[in-house]
PDB file of C-alpha atoms in Angstrom:
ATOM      1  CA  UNK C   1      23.250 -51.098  65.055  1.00 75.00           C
ATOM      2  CA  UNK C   2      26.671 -52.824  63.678  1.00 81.00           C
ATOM      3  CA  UNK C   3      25.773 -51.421  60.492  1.00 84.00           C
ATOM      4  CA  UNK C   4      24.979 -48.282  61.612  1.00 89.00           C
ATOM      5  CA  UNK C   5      28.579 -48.538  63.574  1.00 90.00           C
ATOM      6  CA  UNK C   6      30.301 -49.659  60.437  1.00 89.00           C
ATOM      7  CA  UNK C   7      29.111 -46.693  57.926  1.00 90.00           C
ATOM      8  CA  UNK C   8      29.980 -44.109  60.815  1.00 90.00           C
ATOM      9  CA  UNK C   9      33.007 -45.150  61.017  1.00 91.00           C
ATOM     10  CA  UNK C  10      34.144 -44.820  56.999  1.00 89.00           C
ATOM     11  CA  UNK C  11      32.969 -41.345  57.175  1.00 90.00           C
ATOM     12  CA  UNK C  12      35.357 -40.538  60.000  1.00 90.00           C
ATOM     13  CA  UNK C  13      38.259 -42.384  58.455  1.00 90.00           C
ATOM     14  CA  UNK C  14      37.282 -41.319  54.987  1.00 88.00           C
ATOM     15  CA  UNK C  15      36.779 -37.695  56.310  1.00 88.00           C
ATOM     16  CA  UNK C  16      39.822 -36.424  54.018  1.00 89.00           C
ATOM     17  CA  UNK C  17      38.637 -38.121  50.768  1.00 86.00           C
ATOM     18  CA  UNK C  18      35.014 -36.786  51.623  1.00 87.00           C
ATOM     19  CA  UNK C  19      36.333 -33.437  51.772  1.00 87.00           C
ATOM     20  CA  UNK C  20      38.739 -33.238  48.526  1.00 87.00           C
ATOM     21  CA  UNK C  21      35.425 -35.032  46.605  1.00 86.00           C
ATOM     22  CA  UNK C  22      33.149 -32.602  47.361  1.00 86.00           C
ATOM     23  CA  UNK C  23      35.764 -29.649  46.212  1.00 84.00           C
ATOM     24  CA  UNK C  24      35.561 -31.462  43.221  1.00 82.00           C
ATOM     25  CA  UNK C  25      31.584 -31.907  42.862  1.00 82.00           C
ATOM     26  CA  UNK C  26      31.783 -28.026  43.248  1.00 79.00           C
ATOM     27  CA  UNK C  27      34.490 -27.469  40.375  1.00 76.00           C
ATOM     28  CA  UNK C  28      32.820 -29.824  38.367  1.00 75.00           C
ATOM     29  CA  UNK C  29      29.446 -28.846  38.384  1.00 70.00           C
ATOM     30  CA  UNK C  30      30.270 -25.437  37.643  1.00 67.00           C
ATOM     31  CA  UNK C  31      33.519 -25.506  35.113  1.00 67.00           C
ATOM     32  CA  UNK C  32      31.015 -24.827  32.104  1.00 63.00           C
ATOM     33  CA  UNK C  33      29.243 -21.452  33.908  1.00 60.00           C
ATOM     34  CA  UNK C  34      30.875 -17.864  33.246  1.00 57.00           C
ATOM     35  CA  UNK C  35      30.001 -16.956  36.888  1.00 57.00           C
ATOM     36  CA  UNK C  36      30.968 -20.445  37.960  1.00 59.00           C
ATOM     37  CA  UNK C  37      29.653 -20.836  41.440  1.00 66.00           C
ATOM     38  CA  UNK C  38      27.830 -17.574  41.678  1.00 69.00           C
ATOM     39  CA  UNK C  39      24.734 -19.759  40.093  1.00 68.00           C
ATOM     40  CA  UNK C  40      24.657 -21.135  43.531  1.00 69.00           C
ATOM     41  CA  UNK C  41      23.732 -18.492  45.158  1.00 75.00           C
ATOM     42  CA  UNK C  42      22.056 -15.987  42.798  1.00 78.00           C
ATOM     43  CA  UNK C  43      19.441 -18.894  42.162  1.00 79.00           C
ATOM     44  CA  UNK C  44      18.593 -19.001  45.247  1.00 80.00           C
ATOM     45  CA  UNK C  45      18.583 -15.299  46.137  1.00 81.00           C
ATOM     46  CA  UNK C  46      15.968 -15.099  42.892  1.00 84.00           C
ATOM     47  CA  UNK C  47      13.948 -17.655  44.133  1.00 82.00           C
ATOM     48  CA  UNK C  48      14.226 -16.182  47.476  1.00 82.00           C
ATOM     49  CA  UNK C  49      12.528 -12.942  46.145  1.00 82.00           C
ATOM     50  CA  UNK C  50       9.431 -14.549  44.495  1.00 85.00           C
ATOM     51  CA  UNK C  51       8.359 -16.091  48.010  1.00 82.00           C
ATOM     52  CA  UNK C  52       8.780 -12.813  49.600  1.00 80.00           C
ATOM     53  CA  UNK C  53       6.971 -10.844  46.891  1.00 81.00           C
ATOM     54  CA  UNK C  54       3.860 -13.498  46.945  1.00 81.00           C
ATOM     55  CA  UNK C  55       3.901 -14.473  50.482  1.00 80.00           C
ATOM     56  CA  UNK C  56       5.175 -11.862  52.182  1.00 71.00           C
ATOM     57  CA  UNK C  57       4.268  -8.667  50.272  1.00 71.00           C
ATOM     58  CA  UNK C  58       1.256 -10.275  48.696  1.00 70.00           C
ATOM     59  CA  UNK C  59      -0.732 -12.464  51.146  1.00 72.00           C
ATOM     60  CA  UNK C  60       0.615 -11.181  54.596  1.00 71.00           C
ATOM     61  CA  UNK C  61       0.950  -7.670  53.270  1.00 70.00           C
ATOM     62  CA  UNK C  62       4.671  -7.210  54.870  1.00 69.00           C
ATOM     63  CA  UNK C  63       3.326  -8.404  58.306  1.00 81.00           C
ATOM     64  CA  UNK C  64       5.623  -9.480  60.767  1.00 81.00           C
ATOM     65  CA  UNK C  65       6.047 -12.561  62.486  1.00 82.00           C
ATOM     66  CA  UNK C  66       6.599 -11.976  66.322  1.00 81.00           C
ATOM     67  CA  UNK C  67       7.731  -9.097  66.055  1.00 80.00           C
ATOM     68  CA  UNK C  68      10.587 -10.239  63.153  1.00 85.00           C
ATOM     69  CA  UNK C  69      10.337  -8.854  59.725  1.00 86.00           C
ATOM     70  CA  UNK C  70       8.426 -11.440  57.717  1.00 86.00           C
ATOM     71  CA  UNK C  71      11.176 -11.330  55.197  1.00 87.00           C
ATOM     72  CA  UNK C  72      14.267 -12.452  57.522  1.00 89.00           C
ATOM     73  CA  UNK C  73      11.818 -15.074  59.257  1.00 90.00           C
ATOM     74  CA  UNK C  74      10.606 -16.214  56.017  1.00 89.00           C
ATOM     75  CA  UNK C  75      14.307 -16.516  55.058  1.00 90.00           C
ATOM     76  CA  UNK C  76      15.984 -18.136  57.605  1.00 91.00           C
ATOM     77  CA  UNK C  77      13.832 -21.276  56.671  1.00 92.00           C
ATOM     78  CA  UNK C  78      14.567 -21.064  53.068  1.00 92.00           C
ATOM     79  CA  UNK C  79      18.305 -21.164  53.579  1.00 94.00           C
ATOM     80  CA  UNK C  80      17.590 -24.408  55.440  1.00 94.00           C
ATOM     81  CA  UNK C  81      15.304 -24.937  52.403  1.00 94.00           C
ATOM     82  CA  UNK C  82      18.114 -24.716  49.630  1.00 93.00           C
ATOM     83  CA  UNK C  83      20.457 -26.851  51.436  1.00 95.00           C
ATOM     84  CA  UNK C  84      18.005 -29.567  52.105  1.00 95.00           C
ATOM     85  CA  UNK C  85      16.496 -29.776  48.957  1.00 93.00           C
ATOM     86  CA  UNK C  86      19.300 -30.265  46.677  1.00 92.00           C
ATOM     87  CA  UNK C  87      21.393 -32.267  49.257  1.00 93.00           C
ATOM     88  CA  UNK C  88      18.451 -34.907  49.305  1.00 94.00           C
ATOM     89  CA  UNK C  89      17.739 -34.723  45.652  1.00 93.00           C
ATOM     90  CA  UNK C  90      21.374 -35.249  44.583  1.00 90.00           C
ATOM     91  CA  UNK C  91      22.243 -37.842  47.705  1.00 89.00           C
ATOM     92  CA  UNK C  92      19.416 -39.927  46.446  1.00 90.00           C
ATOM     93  CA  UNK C  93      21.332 -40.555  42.812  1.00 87.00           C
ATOM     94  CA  UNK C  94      24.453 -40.090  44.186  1.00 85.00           C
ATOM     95  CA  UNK C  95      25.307 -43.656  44.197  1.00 83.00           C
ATOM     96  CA  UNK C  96      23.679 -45.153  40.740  1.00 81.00           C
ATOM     97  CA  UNK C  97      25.007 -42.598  39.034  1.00 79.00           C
ATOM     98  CA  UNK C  98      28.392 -43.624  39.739  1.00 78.00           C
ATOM     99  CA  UNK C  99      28.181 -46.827  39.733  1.00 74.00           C
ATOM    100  CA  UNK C 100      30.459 -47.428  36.391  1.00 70.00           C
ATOM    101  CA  UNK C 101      33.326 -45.350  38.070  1.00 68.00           C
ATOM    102  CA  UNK C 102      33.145 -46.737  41.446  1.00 66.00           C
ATOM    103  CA  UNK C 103      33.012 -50.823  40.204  1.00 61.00           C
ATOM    104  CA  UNK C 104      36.770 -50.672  39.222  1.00 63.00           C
ATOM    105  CA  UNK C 105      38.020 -49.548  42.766  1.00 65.00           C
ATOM    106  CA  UNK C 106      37.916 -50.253  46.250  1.00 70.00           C
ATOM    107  CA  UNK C 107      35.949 -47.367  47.110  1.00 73.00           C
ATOM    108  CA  UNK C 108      33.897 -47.031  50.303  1.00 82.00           C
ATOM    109  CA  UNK C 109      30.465 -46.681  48.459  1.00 84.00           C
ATOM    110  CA  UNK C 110      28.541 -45.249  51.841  1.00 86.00           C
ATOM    111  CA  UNK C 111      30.911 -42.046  51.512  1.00 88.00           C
ATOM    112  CA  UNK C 112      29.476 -41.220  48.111  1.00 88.00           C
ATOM    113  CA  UNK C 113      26.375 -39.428  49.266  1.00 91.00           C
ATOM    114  CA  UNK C 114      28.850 -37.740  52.139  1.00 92.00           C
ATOM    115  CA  UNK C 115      30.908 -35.867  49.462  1.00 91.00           C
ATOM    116  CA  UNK C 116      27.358 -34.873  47.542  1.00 91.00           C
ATOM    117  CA  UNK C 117      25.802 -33.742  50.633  1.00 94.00           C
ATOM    118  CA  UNK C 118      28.654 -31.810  51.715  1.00 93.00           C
ATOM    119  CA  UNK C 119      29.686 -29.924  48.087  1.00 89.00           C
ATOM    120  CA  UNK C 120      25.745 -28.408  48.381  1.00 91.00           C
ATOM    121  CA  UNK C 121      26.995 -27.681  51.937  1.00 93.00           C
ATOM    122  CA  UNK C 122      29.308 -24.896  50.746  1.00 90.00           C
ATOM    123  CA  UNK C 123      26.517 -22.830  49.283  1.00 88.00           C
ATOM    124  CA  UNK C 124      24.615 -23.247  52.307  1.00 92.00           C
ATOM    125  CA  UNK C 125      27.639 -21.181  53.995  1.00 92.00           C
ATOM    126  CA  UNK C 126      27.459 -18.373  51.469  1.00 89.00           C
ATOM    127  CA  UNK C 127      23.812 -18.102  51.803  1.00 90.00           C
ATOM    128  CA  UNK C 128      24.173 -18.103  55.586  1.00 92.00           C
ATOM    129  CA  UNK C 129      27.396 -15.178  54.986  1.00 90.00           C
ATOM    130  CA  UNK C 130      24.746 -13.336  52.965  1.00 89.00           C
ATOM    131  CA  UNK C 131      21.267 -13.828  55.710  1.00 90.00           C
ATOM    132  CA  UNK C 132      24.016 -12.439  58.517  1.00 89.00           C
ATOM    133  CA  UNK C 133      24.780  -9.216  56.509  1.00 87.00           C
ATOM    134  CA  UNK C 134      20.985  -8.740  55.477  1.00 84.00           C
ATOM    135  CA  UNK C 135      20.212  -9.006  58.883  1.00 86.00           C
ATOM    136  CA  UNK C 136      22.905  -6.682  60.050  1.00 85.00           C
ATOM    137  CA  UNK C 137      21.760  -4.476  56.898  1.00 82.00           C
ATOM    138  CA  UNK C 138      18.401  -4.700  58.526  1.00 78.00           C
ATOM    139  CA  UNK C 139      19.173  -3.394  62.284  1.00 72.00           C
ATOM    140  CA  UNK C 140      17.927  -6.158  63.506  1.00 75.00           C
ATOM    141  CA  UNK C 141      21.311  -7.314  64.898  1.00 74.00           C
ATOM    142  CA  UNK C 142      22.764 -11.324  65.988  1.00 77.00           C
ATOM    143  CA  UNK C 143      22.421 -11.977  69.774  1.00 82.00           C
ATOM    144  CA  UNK C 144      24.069 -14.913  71.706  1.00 86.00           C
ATOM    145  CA  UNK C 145      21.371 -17.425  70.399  1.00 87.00           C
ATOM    146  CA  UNK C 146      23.877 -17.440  66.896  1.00 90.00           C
ATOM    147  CA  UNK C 147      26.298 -20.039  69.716  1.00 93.00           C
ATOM    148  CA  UNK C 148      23.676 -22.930  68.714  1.00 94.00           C
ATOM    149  CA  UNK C 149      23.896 -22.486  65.148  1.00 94.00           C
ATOM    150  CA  UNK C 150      26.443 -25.538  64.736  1.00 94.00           C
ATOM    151  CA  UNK C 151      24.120 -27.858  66.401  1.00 96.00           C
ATOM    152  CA  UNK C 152      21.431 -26.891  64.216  1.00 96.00           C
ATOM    153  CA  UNK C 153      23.710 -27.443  61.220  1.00 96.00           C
ATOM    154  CA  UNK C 154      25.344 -30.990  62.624  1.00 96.00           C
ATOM    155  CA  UNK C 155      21.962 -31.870  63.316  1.00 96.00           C
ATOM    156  CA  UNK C 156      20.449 -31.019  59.634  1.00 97.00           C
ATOM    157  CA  UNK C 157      23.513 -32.552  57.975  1.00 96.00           C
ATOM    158  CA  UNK C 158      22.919 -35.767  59.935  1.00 96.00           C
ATOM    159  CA  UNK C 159      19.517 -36.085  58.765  1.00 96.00           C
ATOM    160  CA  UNK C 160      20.496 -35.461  55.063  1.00 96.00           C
ATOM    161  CA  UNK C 161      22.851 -37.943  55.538  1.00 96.00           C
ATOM    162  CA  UNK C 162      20.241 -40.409  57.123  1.00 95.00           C
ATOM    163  CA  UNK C 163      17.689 -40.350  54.087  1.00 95.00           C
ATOM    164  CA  UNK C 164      20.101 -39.943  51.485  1.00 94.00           C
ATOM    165  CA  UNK C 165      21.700 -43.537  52.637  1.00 93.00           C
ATOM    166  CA  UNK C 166      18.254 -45.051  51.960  1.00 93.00           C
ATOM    167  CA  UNK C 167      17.160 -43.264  48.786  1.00 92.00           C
ATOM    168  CA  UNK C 168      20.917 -43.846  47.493  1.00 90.00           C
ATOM    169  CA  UNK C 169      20.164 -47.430  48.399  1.00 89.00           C
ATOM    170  CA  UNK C 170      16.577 -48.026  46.912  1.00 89.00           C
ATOM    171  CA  UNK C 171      17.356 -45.583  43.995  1.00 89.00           C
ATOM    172  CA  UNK C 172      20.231 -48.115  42.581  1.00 85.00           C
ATOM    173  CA  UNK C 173      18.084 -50.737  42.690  1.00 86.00           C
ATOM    174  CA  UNK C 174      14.305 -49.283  41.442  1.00 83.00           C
ATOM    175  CA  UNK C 175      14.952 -45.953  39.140  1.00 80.00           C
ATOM    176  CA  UNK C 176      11.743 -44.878  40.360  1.00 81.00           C
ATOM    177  CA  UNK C 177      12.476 -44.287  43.823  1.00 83.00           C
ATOM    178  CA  UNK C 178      14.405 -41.294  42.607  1.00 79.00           C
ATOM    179  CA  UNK C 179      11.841 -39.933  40.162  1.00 83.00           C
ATOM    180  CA  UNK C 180       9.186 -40.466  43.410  1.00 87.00           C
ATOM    181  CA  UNK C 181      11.088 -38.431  45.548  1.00 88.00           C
ATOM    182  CA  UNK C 182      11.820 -35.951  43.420  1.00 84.00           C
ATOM    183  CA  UNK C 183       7.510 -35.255  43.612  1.00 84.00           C
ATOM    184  CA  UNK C 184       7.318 -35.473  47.033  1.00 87.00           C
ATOM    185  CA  UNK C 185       9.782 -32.788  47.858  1.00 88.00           C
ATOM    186  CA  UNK C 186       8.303 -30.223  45.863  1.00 83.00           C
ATOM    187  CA  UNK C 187       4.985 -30.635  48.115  1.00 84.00           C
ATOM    188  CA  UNK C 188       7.413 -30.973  51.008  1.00 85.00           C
ATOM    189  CA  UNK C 189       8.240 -27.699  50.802  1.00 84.00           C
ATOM    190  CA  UNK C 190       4.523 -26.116  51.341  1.00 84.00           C
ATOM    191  CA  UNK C 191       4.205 -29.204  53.936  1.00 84.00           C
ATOM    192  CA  UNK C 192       7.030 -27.485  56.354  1.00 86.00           C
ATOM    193  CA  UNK C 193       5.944 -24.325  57.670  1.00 86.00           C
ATOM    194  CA  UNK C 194       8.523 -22.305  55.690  1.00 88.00           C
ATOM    195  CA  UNK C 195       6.826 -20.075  54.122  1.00 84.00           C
ATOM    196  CA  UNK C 196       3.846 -18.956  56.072  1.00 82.00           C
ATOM    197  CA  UNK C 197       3.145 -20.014  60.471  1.00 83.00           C
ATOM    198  CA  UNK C 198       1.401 -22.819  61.404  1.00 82.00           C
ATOM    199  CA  UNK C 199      -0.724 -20.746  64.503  1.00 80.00           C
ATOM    200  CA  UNK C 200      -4.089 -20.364  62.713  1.00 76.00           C
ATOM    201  CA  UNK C 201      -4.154 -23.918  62.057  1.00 80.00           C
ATOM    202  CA  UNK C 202      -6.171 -26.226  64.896  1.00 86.00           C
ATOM    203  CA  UNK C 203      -3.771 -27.333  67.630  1.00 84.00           C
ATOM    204  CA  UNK C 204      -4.189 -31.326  66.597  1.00 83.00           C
ATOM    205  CA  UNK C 205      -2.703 -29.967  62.830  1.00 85.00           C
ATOM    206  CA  UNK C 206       0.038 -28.457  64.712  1.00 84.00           C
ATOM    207  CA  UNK C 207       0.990 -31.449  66.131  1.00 85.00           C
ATOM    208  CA  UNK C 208       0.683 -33.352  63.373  1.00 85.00           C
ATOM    209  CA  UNK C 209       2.817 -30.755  61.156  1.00 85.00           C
ATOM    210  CA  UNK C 210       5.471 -30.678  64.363  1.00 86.00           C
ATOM    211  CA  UNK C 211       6.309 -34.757  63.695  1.00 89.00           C
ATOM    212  CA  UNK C 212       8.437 -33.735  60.425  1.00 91.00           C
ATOM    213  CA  UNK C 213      11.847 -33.121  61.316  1.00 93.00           C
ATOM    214  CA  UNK C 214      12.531 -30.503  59.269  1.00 93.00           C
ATOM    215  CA  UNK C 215      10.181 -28.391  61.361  1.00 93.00           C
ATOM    216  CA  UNK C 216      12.596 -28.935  64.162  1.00 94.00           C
ATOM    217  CA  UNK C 217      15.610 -27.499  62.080  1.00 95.00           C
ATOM    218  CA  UNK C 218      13.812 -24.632  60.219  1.00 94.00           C
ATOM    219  CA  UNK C 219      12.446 -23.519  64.067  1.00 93.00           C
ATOM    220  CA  UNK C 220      15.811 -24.183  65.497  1.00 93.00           C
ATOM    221  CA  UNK C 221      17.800 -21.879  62.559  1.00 95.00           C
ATOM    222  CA  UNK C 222      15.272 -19.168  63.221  1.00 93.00           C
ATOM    223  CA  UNK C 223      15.561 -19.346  67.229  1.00 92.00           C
ATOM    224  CA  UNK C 224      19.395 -19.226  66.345  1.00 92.00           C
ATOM    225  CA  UNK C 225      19.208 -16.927  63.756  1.00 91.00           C
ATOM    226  CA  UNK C 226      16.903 -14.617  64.749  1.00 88.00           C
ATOM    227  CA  UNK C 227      17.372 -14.636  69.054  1.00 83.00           C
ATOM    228  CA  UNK C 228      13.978 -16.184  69.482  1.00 82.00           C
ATOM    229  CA  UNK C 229      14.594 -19.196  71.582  1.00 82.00           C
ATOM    230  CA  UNK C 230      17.151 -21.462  73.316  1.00 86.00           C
ATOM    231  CA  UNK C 231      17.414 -25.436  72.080  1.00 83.00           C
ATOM    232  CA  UNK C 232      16.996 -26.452  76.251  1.00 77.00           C
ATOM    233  CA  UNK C 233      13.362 -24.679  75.801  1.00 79.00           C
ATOM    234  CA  UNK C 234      12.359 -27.607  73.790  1.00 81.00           C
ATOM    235  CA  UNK C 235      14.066 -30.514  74.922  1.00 89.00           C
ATOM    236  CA  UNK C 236      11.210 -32.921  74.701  1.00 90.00           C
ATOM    237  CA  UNK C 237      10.734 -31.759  70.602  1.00 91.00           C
ATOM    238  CA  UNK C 238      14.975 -32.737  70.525  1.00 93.00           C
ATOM    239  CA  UNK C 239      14.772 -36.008  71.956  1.00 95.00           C
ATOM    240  CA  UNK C 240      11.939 -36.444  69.391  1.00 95.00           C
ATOM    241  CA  UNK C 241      14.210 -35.664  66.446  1.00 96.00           C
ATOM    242  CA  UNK C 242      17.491 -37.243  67.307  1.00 96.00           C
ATOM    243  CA  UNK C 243      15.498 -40.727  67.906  1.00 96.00           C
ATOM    244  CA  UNK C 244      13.784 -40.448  64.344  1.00 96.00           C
ATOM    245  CA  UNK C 245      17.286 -39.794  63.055  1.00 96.00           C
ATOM    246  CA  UNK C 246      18.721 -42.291  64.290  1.00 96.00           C
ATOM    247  CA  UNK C 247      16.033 -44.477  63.287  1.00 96.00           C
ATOM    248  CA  UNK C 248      16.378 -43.365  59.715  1.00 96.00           C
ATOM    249  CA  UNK C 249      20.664 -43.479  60.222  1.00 95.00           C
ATOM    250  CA  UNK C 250      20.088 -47.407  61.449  1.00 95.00           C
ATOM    251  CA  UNK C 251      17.370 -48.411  58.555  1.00 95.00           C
ATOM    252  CA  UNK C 252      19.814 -46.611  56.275  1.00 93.00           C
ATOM    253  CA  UNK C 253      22.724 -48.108  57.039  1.00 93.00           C
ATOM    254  CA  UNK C 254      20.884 -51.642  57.229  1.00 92.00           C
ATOM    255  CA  UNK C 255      19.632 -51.222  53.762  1.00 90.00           C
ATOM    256  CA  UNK C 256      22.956 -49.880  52.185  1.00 88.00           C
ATOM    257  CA  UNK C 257      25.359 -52.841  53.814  1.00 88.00           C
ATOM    258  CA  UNK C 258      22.846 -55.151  52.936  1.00 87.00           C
ATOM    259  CA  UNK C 259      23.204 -54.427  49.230  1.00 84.00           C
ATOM    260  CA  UNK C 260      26.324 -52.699  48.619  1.00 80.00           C
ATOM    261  CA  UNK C 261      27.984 -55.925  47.359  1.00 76.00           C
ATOM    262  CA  UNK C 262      25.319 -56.327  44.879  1.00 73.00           C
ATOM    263  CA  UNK C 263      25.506 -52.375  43.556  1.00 72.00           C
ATOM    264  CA  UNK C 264      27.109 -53.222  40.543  1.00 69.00           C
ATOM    265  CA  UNK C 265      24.791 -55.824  39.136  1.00 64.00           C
ATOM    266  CA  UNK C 266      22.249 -52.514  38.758  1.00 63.00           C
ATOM    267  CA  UNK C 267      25.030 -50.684  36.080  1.00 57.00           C
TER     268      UNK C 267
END
């Protein structure tokens, strides 16, 4: 729990530095592209397509889901999708790969994934700009449910944060870590019910697929999203997520106090 305590509190008083670093990342990453940061989004959008056209056109045959066109619903969890899959990705070598720039300053190492997490966070808010006009494109309007749509986002950038500390960590000190990951979020993606509902599947399967967290924020952007349910309507599910997050913050913060000092002996 003190360590826990200790990395919360240099993000809060490293919240400037965290901020002006990830502008950077941004610039950075995209100073050698024509159409700079526009990669960030049409990527995306492309990818965006092909899951429609096979999924959505091609297996469900433009079915909707309750009622919602299958492409919005389908949507909705892939802009969660393309914010949680580079985030983690990136947050997991955020720290080795630095490692040589960091060493010569006095630099609060658990704030490195922060400013990673949170440059991918800025395309996540131009995708989101572009899913509200679609969906006001579409007729199928915002309703009051859009009000818990900052939850939903705290909460998702608080789990990012979570397993990034401990794939940051473990991914300085064994390569492979990384290069692990890496495989299991590609299957992750077909593991969260993104792309296609979970309600043909037997009700113990449900529950099974219901114990990753992400299922909790992909559900949660669509009920906010999309008007089809209030965060009090699953309260049990919430107190569920929050304590495996927290879990995940304290073994994360444990891991990355514990070795921090010895970071630089893995350059």
């Amino acid at each position: 729990m003190n360590s826990m305590m200790a990395v919360i509190r240099e993000q809060v008083s490293n919240f400037y530095l965290i901020n002006r670093l990830s502008v950077y990342q941004v610039k950075s990453t995209n100073n050698n592209n024509y159409l700079g940061m526009v990669w960030e989004v049409l990527n995306p959008l492309f990818q965006m397509s092909i899951y429609w056209f096979v999924f959505g056109f091609g297996i469900r045959q433009g079915e909707p889901v309750d009622g919602i066109p299958f492409v919005l619903w389908m949507s909705a969890g892939l802009v969660v999708w393309f914010f949680f899959n580079p985030a983690v990705i990136q947050g997991s070598k955020s720290i080795y790969t630095r490692l040589s720039m960091v060493s010569k300053m006095n630099f609060p190492m658990s704030t490195i994934p922060s400013f990673v997490i949170m440059s991918v966070f800025y395309q996540h808010l131009i995708l989101l700009g572009i899913y509200f006009a679609a969906v006001l494109m579409t007729g199928q309007g915002l309703s009051w449910h859009l009000i818990q749509l900052p939850y939903y986002m705290f909460a998702l950038i608080i789990l990012i944060f979570a397993i990034s500390l401990i794939t940051s960590t473990l991914s300085t000190i064994v390569r492979d870590v990384h290069k692990m990951l890496q495989s299991f979020i590609r299957m992750f993606l077909y593991l969260t019910p993104i792309l296609w509902t979970i309600d043909s599947l037997p009700e113990f399967i449900q529950v099974g697929m219901k114990l990753n967290p992400l299922y909790y924020i992909v559900e949660g952007y669509r009920d906010a999203l999309l008007g089809m349910g209030w965060v009090h309507q699953t309260l049990q599910y919430t107190l569920y997520y929050w304590v495996v997050v927290v879990l995940l913050l304290m073994i994360g913060s444990y891991l990355h106090m514990k070795f921090k000092s010895h970071f630089v002996d893995y350059i």
